[in-house]
PDB file of C-alpha atoms in Angstrom:
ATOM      1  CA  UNK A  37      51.689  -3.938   3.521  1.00 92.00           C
ATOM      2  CA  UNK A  38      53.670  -0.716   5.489  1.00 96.00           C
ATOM      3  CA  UNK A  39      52.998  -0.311   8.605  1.00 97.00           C
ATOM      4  CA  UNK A  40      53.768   3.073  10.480  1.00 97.00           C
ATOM      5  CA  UNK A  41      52.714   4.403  13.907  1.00 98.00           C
ATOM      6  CA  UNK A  42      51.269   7.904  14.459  1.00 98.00           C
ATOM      7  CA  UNK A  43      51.350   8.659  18.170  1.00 97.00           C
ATOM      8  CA  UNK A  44      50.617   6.563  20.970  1.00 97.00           C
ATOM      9  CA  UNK A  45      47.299   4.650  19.527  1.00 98.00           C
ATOM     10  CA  UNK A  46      47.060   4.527  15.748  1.00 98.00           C
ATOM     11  CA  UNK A  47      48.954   2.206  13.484  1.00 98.00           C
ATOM     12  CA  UNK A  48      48.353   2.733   9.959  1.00 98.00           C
ATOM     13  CA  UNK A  49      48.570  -0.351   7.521  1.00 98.00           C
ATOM     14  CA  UNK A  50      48.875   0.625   3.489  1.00 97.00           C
ATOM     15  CA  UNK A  51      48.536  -1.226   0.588  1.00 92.00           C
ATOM     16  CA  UNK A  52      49.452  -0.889  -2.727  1.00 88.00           C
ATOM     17  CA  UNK A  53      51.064   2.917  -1.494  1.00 87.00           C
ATOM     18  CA  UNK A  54      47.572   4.214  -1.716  1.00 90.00           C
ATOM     19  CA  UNK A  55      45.356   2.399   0.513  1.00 95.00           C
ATOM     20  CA  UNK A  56      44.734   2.764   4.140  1.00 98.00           C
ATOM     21  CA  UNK A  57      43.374   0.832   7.056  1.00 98.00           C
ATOM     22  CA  UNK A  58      44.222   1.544  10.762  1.00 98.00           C
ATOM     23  CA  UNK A  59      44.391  -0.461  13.901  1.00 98.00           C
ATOM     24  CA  UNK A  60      43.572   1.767  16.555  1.00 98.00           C
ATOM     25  CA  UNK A  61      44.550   0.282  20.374  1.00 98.00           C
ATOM     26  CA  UNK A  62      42.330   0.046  23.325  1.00 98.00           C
ATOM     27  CA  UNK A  63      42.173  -1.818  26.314  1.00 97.00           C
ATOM     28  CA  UNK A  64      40.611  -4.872  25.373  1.00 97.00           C
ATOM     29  CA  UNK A  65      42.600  -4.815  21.689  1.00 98.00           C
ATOM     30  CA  UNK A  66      42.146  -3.397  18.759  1.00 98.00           C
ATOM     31  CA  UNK A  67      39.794  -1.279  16.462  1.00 98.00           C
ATOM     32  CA  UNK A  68      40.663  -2.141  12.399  1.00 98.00           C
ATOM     33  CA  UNK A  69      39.382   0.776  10.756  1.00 98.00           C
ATOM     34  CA  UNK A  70      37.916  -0.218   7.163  1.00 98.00           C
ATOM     35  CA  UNK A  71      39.563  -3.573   5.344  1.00 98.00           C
ATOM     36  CA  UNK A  72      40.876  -2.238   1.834  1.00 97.00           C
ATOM     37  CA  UNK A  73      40.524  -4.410  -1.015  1.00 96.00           C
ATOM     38  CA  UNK A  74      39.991  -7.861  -1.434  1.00 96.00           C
ATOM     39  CA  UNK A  75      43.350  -9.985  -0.571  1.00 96.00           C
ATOM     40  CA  UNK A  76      43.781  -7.528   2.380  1.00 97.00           C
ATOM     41  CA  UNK A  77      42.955  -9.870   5.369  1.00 98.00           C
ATOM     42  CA  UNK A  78      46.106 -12.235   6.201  1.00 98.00           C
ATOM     43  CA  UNK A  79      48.295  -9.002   5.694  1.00 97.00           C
ATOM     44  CA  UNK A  80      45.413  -7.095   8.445  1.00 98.00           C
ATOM     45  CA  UNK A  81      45.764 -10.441  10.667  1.00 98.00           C
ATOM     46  CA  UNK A  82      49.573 -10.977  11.129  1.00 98.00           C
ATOM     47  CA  UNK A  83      49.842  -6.493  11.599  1.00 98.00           C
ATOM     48  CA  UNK A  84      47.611  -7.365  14.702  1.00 98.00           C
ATOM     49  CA  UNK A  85      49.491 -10.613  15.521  1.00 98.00           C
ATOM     50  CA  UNK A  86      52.794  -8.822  15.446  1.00 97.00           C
ATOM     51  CA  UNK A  87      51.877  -5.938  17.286  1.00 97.00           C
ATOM     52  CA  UNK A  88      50.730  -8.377  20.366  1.00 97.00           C
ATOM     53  CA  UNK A  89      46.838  -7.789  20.522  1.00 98.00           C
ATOM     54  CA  UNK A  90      43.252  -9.247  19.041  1.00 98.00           C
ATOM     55  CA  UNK A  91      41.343  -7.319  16.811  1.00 98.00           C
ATOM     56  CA  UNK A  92      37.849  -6.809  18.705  1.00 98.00           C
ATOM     57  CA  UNK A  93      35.850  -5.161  16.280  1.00 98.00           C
ATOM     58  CA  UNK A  94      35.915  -3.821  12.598  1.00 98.00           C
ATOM     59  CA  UNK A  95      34.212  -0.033  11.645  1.00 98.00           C
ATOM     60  CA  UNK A  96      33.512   0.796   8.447  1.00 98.00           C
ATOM     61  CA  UNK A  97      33.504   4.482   7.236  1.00 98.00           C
ATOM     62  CA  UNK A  98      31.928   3.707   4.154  1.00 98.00           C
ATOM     63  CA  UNK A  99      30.565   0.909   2.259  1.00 98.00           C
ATOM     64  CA  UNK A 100      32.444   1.583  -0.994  1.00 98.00           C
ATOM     65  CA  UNK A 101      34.577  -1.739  -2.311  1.00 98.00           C
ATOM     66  CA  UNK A 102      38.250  -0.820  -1.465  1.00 97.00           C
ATOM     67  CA  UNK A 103      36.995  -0.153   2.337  1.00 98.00           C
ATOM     68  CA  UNK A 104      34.602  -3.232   3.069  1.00 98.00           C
ATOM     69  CA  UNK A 105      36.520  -5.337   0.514  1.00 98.00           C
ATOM     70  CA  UNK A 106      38.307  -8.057   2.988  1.00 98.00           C
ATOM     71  CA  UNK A 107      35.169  -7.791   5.579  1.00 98.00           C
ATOM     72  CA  UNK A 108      34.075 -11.289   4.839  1.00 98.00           C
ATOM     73  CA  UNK A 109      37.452 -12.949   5.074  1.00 98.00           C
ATOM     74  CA  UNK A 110      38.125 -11.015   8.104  1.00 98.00           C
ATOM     75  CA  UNK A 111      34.513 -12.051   9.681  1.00 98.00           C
ATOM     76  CA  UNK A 112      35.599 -15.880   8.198  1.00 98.00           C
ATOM     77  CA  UNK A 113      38.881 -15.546  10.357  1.00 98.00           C
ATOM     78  CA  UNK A 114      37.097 -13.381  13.331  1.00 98.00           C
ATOM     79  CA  UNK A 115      33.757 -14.797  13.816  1.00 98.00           C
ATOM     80  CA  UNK A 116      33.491 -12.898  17.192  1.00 97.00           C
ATOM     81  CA  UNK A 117      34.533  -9.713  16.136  1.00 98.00           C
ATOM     82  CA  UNK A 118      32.196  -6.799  16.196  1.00 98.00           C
ATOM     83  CA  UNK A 119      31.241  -5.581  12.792  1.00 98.00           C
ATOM     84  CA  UNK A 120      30.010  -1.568  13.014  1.00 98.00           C
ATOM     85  CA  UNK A 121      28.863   0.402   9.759  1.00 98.00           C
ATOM     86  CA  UNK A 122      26.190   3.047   9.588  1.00 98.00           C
ATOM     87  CA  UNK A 123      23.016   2.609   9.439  1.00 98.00           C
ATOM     88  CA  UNK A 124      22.509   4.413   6.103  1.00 98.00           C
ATOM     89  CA  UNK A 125      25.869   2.916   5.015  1.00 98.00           C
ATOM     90  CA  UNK A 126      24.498  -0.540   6.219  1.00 98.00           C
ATOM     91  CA  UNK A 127      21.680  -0.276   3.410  1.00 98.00           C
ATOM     92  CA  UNK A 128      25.000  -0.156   0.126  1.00 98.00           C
ATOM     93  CA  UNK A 129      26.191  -3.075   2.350  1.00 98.00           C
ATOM     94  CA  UNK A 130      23.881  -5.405   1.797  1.00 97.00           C
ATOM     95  CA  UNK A 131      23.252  -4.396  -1.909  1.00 97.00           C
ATOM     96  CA  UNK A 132      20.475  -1.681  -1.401  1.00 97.00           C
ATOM     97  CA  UNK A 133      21.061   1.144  -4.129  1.00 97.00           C
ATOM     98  CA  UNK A 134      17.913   3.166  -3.561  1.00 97.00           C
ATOM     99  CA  UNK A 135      18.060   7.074  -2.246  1.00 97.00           C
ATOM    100  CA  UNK A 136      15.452   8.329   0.553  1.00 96.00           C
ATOM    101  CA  UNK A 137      13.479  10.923  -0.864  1.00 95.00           C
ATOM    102  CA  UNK A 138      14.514  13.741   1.670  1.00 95.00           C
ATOM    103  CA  UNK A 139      18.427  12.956  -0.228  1.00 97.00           C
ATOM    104  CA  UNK A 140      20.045  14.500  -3.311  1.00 97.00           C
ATOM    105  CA  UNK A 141      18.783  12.278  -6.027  1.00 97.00           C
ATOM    106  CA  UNK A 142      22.174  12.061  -7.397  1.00 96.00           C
ATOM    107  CA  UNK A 143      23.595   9.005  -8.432  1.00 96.00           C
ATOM    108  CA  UNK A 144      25.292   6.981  -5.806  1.00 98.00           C
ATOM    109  CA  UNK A 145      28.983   6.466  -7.476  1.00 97.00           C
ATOM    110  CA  UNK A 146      32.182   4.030  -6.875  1.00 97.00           C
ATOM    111  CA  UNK A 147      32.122   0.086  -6.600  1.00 97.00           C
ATOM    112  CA  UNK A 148      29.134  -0.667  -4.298  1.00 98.00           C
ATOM    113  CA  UNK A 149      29.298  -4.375  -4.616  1.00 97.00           C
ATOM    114  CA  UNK A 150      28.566  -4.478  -0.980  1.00 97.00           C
ATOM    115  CA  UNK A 151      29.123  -7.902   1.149  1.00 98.00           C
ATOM    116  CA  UNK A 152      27.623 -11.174   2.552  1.00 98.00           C
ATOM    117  CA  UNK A 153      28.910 -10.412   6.060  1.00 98.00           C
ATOM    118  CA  UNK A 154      26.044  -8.477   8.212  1.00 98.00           C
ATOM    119  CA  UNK A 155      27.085  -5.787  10.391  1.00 98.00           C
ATOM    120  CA  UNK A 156      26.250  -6.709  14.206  1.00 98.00           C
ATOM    121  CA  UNK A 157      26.263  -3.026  15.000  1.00 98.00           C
ATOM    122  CA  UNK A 158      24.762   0.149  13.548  1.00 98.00           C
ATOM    123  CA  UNK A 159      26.205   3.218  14.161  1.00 98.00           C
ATOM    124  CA  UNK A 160      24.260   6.279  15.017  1.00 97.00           C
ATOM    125  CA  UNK A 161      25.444   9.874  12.631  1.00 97.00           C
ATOM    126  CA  UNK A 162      23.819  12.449  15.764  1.00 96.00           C
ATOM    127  CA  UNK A 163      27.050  13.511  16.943  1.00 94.00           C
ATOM    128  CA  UNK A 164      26.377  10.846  19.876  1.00 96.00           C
ATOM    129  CA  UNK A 165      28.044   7.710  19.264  1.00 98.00           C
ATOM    130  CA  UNK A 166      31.169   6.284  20.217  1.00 98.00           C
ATOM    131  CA  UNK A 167      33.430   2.887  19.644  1.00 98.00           C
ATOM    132  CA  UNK A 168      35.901   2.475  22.676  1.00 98.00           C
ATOM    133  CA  UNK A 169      37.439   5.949  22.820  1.00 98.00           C
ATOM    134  CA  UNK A 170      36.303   6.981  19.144  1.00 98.00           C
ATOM    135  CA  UNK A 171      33.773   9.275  18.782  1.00 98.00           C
ATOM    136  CA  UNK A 172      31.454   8.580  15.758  1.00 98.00           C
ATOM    137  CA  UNK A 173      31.282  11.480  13.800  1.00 98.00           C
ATOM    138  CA  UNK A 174      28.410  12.253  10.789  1.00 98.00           C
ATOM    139  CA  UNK A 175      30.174  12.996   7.172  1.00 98.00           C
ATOM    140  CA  UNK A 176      28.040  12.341   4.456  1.00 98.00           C
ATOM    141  CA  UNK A 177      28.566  12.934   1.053  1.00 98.00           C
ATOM    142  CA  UNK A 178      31.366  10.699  -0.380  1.00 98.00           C
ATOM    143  CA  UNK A 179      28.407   8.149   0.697  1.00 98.00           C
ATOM    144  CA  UNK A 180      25.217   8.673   2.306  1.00 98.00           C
ATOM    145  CA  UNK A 181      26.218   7.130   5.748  1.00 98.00           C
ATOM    146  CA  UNK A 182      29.555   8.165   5.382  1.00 98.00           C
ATOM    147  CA  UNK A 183      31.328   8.391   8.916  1.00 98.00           C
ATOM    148  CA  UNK A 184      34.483   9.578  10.421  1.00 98.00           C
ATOM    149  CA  UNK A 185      36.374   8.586  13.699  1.00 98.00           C
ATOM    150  CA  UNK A 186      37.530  11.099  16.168  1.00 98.00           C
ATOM    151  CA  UNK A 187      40.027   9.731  18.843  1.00 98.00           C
ATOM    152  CA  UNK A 188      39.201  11.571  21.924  1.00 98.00           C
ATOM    153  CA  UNK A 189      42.409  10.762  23.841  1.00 98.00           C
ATOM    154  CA  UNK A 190      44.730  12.343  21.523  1.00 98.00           C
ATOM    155  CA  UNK A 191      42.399  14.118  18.969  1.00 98.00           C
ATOM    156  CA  UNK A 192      43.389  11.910  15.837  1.00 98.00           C
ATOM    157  CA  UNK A 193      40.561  12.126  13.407  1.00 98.00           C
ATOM    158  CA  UNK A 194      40.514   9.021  10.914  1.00 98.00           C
ATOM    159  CA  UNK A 195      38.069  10.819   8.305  1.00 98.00           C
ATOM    160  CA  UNK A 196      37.781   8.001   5.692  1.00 98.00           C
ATOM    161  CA  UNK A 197      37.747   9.664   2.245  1.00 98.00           C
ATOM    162  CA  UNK A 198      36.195  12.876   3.689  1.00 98.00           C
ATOM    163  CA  UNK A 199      39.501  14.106   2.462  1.00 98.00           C
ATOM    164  CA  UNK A 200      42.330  12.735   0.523  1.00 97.00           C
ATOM    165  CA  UNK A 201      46.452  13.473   0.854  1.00 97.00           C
ATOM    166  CA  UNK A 202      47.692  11.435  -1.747  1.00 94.00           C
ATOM    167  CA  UNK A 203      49.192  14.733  -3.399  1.00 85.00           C
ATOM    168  CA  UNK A 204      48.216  17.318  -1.031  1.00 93.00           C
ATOM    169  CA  UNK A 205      45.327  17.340   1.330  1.00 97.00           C
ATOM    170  CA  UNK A 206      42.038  17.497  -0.807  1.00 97.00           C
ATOM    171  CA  UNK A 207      38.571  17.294  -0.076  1.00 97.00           C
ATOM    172  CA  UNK A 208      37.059  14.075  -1.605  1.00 96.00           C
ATOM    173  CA  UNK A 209      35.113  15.855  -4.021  1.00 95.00           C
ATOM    174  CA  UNK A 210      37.786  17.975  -5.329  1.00 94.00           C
ATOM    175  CA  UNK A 211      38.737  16.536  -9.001  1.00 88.00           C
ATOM    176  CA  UNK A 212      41.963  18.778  -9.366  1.00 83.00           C
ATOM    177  CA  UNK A 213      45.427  16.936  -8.405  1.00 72.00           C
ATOM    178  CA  UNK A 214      47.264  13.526  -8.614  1.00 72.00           C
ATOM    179  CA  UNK A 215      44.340  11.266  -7.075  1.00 81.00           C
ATOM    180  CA  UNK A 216      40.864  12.352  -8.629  1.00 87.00           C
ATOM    181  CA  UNK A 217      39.604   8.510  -7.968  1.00 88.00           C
ATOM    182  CA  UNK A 218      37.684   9.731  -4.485  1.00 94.00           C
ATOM    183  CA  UNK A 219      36.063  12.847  -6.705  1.00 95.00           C
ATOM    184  CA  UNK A 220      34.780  10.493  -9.318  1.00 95.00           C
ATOM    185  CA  UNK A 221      33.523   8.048  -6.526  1.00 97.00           C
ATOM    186  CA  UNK A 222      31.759  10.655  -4.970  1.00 98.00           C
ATOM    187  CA  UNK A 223      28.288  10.621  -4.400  1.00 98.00           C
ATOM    188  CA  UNK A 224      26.947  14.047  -3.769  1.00 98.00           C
ATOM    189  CA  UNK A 225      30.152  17.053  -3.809  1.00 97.00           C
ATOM    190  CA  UNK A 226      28.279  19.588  -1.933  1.00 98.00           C
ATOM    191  CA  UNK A 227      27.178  17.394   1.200  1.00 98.00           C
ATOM    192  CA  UNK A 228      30.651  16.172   0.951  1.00 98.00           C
ATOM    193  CA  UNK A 229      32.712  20.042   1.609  1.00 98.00           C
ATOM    194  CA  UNK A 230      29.892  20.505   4.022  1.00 98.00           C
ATOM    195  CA  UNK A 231      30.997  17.260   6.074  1.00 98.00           C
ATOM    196  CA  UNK A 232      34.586  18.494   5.051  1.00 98.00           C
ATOM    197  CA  UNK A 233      34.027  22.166   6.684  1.00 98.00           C
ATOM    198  CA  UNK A 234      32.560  20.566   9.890  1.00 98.00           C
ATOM    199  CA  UNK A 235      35.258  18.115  10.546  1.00 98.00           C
ATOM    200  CA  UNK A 236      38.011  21.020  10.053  1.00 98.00           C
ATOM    201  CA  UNK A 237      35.898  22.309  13.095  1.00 98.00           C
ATOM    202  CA  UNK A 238      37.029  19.896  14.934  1.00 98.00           C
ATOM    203  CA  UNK A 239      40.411  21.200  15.405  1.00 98.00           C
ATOM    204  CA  UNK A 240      41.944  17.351  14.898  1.00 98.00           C
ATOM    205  CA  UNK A 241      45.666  17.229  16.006  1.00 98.00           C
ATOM    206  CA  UNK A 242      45.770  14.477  13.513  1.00 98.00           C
ATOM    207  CA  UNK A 243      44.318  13.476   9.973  1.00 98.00           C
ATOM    208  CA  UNK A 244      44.451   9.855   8.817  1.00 98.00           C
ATOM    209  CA  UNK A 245      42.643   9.681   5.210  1.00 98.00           C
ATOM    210  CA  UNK A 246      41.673   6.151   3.164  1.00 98.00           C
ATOM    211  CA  UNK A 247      44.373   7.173   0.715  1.00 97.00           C
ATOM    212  CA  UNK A 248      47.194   9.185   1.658  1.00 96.00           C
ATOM    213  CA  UNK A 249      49.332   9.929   3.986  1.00 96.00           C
ATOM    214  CA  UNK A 250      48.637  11.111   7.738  1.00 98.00           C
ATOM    215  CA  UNK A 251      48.901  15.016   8.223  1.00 98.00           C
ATOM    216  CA  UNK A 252      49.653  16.307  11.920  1.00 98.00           C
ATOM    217  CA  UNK A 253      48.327  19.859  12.703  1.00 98.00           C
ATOM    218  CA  UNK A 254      46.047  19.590   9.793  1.00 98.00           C
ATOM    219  CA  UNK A 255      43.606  22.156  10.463  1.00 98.00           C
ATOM    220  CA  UNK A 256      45.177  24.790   8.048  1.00 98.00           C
ATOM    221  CA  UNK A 257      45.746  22.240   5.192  1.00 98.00           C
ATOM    222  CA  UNK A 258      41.883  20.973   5.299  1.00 98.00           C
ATOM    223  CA  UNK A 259      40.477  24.568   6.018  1.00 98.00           C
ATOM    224  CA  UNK A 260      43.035  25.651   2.286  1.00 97.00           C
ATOM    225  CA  UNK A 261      41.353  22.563   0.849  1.00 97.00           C
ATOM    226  CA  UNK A 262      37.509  23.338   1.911  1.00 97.00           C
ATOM    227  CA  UNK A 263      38.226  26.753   0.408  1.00 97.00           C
ATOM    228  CA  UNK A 264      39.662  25.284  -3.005  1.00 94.00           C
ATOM    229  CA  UNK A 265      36.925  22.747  -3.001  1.00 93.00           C
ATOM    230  CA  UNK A 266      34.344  25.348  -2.706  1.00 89.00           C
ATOM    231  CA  UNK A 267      35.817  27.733  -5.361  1.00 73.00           C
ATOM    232  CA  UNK A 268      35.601  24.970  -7.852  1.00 61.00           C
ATOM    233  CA  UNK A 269      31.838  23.818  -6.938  1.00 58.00           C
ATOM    234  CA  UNK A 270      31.171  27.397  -6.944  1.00 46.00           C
TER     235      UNK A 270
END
């Protein structure tokens, strides 16, 4: 696993060249943001070991299997530690498939085989919610309770598989490029540029993806990519 650090807070922990985690630091420890794949947990443990502090708590963006897929090996190893999904996203957790009826009946897409390990925390997707100095922030469509992170000390914005940069920043939905794997695990592509145009409204200084590398000064790059997104859905 690489490990590389993006400003003062954020280390970023890859697997496999393709797969991210982060370990973002506050003042009681850390924040591990998503697990990756199965096998990922002793690699996750001795990142936190080595860089001197606990992890406190684990947040999920998503439920899909290469971001909860070490959650009950890390719970096994870190019985204490906080466990924070959203609500909607808790639901794919714990193996419910099923759509509300106010949601795009599309198919729900991507490995969903969800995990024993209960969250002890749902988060809220009003805008209102926060983890330490993270801001929760609502971005549906990959999932339905998909969720990005928005650092408010430094303005990093950890946006899951909202967008991608394995070859270029691209929204999730977008099928075009290198790395189509978050299109075709998408559930619903419109919802998902929607929650793509919003966070580009948040001006991030920073963009840490699921699968890619990070991007500073993004803005421009995810604003290009909304606009190529949109082209092709239109």
């Amino acid at each position: 696993m690489r490990i590389t650090r993006h400003g003062q807070f954020l280390h970023l922990l890859t697997r496999l060249g393709l797969m991210n985690s982060a370990l973002v630091r506050e003042d009681d420890g850390f924040t591990l943001v998503d697990t990756g794949i199965p096998g990922s947990a002793p690699a996750l443990l001795k990142a936190a070991a080595d860089l001197g502090a606990p992890i406190r708590r684990v947040v999920l963006t998503h439920a899909h299997d290469d971001h909860v897929g070490s959650l009950d090996a890390l719970h096994a190893a870190l019985p204490e530690a906080e466990v924070l999904i959203s609500g909607r996203d808790a639901r794919l957790l714990r193996g419910d498939l099923g759509l509300d009826p106010g949601e795009p009946q599309t198919p729900l897409r991507g490995g969903l085989r969800g995990a024993k390990t209960a969250p002890t925390r749902l988060l809220r997707l009003d805008g209102t919610d926060r983890v330490g100095h993270l801001r929760v922030v609502p971005a549906p469509g990959h999932t339905p309770g998909h969720a990005a992170l928005l650092d408010t000390r430094d303005g990093t914005l950890l946006c899951g598989d909202a967008f991608q940069t394995v070859a270029g920043v691209r929204v999730c939905s977008d099928r075009r490029g290198l790395f189509p794997l978050t299109a075709f695990a998408t559930w619903h592509a419109p919802t998902a540029l929607h929650s793509a145009q919003a966070l580009a409204d948040l001006h991030p200084t920073r963009l840490v993806p699921g699968h890619g590398r990070v991007v500073e000064d993004p803005e421009a790059a995810m604003r290009r990519a909304v606009s190529r997104a949109g082209g092709t859905q239109g």
